[in-house]
PDB file of C-alpha atoms in Angstrom:
ATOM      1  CA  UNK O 176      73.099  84.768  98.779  1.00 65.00           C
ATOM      2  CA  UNK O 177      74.292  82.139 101.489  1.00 80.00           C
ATOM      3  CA  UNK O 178      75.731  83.530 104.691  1.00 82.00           C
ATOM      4  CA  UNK O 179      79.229  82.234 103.993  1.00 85.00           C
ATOM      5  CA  UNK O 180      79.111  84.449 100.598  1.00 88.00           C
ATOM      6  CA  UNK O 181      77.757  87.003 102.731  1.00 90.00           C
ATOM      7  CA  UNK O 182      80.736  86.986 105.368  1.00 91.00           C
ATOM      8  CA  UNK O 183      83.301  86.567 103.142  1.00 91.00           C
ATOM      9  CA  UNK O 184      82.024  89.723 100.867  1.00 91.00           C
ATOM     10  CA  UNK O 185      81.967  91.617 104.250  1.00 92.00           C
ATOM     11  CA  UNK O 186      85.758  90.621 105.300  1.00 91.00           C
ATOM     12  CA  UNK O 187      86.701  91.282 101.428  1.00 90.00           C
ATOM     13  CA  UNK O 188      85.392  94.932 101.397  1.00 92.00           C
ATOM     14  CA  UNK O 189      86.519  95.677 105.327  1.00 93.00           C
ATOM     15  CA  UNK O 190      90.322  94.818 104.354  1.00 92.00           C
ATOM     16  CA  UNK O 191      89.646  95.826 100.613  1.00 90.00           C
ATOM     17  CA  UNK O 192      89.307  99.639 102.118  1.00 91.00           C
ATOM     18  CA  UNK O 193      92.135  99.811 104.639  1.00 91.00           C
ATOM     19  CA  UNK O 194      94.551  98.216 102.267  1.00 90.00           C
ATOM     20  CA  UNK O 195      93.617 100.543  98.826  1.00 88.00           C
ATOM     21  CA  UNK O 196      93.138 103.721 100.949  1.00 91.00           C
ATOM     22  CA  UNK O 197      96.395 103.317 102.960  1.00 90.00           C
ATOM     23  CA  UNK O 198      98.372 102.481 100.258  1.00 88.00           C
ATOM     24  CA  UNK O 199      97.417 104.807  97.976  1.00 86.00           C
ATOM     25  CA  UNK O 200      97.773 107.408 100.474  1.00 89.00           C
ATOM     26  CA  UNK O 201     101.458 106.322 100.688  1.00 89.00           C
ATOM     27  CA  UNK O 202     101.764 106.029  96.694  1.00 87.00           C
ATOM     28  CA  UNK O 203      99.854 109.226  96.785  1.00 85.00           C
ATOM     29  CA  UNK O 204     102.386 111.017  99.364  1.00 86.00           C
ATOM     30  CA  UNK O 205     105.509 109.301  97.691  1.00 85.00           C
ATOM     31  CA  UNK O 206     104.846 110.626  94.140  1.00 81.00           C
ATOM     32  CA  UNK O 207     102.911 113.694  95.147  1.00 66.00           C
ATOM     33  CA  UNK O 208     105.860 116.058  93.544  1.00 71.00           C
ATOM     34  CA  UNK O 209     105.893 114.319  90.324  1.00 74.00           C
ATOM     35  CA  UNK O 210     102.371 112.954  88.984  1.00 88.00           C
ATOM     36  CA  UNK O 211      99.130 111.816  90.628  1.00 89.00           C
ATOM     37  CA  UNK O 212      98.305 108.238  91.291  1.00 88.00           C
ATOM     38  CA  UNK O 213      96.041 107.802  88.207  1.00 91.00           C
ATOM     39  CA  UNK O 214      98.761 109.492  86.006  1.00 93.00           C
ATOM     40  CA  UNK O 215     101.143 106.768  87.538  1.00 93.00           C
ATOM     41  CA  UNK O 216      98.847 104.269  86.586  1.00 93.00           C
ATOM     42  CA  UNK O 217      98.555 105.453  83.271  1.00 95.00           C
ATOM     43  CA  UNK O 218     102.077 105.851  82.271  1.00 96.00           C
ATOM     44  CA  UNK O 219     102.482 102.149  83.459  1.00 95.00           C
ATOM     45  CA  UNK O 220     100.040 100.798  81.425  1.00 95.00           C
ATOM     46  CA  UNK O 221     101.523 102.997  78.258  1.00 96.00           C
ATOM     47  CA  UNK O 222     104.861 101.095  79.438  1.00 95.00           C
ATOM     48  CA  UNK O 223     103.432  97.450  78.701  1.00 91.00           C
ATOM     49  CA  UNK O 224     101.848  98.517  75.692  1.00 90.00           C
ATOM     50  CA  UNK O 225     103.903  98.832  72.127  1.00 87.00           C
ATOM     51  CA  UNK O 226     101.295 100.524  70.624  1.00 90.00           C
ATOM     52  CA  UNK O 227      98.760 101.957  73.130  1.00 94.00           C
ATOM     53  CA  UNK O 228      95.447 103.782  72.693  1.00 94.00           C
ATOM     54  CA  UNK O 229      93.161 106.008  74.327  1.00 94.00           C
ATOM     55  CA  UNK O 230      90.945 103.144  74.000  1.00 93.00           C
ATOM     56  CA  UNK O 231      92.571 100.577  75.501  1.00 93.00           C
ATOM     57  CA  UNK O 232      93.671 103.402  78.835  1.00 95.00           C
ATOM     58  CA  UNK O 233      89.809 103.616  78.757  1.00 93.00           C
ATOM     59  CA  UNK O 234      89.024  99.974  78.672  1.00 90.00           C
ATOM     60  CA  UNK O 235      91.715  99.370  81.522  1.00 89.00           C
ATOM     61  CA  UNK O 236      90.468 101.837  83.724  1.00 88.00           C
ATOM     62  CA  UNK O 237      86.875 101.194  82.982  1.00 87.00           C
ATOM     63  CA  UNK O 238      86.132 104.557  82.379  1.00 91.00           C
ATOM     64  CA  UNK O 239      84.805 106.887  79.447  1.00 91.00           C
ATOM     65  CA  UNK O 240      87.518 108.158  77.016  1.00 91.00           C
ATOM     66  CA  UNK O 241      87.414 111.764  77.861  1.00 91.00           C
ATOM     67  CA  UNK O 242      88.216 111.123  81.528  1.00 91.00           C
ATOM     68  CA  UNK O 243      91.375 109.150  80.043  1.00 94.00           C
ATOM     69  CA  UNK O 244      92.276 112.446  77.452  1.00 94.00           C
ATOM     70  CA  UNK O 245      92.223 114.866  80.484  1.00 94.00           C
ATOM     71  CA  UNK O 246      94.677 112.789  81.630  1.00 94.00           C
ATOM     72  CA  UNK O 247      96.445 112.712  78.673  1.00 95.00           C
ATOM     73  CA  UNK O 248      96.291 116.070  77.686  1.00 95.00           C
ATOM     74  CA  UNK O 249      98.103 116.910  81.111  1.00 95.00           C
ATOM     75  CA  UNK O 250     100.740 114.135  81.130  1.00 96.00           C
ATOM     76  CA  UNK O 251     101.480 115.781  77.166  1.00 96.00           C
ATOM     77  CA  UNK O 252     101.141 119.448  78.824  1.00 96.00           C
ATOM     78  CA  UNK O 253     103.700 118.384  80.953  1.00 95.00           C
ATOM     79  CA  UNK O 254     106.209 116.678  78.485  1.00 95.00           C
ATOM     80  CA  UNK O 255     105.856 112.711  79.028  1.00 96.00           C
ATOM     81  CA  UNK O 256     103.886 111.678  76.852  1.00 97.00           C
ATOM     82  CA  UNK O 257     103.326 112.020  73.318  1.00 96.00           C
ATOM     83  CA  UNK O 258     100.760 110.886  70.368  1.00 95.00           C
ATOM     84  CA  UNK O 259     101.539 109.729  67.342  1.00 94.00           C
ATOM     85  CA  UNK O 260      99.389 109.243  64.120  1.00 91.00           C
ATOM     86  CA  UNK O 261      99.481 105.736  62.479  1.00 86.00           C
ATOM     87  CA  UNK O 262     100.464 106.399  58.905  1.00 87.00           C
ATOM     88  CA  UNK O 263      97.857 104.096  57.536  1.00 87.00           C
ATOM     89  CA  UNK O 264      94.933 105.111  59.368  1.00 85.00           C
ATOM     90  CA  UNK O 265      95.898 108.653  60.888  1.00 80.00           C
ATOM     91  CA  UNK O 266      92.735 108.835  63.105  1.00 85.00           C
ATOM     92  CA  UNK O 267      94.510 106.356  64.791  1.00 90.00           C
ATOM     93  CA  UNK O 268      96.261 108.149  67.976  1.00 93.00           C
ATOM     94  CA  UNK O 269      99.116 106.218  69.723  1.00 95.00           C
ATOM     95  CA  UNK O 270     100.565 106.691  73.120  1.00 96.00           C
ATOM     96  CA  UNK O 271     104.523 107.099  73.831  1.00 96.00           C
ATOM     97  CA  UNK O 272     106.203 108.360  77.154  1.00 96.00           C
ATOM     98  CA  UNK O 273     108.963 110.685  76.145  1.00 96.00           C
ATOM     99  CA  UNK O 274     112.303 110.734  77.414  1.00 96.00           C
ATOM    100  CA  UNK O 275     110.854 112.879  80.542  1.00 94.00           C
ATOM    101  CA  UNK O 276     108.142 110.505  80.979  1.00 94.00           C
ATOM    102  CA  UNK O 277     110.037 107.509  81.568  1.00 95.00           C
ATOM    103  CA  UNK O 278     112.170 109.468  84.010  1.00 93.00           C
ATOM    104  CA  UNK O 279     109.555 110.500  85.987  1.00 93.00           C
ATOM    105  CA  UNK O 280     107.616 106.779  85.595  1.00 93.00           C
ATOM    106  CA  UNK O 281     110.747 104.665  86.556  1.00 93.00           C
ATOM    107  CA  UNK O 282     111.586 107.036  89.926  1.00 91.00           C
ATOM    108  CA  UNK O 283     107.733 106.899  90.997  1.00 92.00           C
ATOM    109  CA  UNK O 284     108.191 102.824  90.187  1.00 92.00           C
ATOM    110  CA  UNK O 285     110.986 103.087  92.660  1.00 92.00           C
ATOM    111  CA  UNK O 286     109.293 104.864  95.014  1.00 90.00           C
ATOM    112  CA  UNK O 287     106.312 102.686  95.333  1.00 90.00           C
ATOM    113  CA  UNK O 288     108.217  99.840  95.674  1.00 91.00           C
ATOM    114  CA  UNK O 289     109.870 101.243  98.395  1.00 91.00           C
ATOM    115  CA  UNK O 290     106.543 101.582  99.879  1.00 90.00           C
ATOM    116  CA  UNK O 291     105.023  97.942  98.806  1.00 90.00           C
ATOM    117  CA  UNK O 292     107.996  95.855  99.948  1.00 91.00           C
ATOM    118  CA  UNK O 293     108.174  96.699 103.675  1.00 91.00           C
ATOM    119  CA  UNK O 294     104.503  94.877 103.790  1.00 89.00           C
ATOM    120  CA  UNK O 295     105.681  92.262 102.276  1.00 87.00           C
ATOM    121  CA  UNK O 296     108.450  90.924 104.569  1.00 85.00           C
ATOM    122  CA  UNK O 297     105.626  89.892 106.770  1.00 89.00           C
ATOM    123  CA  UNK O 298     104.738  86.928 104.469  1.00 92.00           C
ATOM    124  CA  UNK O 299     106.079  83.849 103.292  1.00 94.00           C
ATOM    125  CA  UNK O 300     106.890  83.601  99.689  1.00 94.00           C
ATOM    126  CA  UNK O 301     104.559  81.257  99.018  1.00 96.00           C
ATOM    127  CA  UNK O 302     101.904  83.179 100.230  1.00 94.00           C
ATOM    128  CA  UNK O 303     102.358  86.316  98.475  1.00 92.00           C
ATOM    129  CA  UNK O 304     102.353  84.174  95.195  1.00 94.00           C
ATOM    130  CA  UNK O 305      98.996  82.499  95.947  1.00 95.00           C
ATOM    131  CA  UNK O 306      97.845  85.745  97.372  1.00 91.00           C
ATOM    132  CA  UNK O 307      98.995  86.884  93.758  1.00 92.00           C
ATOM    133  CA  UNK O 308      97.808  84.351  92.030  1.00 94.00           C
ATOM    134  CA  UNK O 309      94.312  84.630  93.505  1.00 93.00           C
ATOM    135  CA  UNK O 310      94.185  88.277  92.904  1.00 90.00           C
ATOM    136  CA  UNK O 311      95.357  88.149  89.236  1.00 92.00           C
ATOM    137  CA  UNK O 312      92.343  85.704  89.006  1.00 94.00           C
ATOM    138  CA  UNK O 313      89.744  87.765  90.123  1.00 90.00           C
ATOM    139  CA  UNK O 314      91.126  90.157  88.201  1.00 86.00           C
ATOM    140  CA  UNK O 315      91.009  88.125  84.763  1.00 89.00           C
ATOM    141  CA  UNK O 316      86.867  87.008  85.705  1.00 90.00           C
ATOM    142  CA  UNK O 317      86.383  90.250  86.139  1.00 84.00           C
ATOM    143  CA  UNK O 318      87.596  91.546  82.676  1.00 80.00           C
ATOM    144  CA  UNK O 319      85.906  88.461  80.958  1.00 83.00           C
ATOM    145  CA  UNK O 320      82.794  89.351  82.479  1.00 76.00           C
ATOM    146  CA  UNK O 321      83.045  93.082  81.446  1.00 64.00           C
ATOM    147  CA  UNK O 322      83.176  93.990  84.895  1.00 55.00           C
ATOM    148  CA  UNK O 323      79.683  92.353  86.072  1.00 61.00           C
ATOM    149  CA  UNK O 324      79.131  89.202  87.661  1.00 58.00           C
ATOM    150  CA  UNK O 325      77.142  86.410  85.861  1.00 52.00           C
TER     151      UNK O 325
END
């Protein structure tokens, strides 16, 4: 590894912990009376999904699939989410939020934007989209790569 790769993998993971430890601490404190970070996460990602799977949660997260159904299995305990059998293939389990769910999902949206955006004022718009951009990138090699680098 060159010394530039080197330097910029040490600035990268220096900023990389501030950053995701404050901020989830402050997601973590914001939503603490309604759901846990992860079960934030995961009611988002049953949001973008029409038909979402234990699978796919699994895939996302890049964890095993009965990490992802403890999660479940609480977030049902608790009445906001709910499977459903396909009625073609009824091992087939998909992944609603009820009426409750989305209550609780869109106030914890609100409240984490009300933590994200005050960082944001900081930067020029322009910025935050390549910033974004950038991000979502590394992001995208990372899932075509499986998670490892080539």
């Amino acid at each position: 590894m060159n010394e530039d790769a080197s330097h910029w993998i040490n600035r990268y993971m220096d900023v990389y912990l501030v950053v995701t430890r404050r901020i989830n601490a402050q997601i973590r404190d914001s939503i603490a009376a309604d759901i846990t970070n992860d079960q934030y996460l995961i009611l988002r990602l049953i949001n973008g999904q029409e038909l979402c799977t234990s699978t796919y949660l699994a895939e996302s997260f890049a964890v095993g699939k009965s990490s992802i159904t403890a999660i479940i299995n609480r977030l049902v305990e608790a009445g906001m989410v709910e499977r459903t059998r396909d009625e073609n293939d009824r091992r087939q389990v998909y992944l609603s939020m009820t009426e409750n769910g989305r209550s609780v999902y869109e106030e914890a949206e609100k409240q984490i934007q009300e933590v994200i955006s005050p960082y944001l004022f900081d930067f020029e718009k322009k910025d935050i989209e390549n910033f974004i951009m950038m991000f979502e990138k590394l992001g995208r090699l990372m899932q075509e790569s499986g998670g490892k680098s080539n």
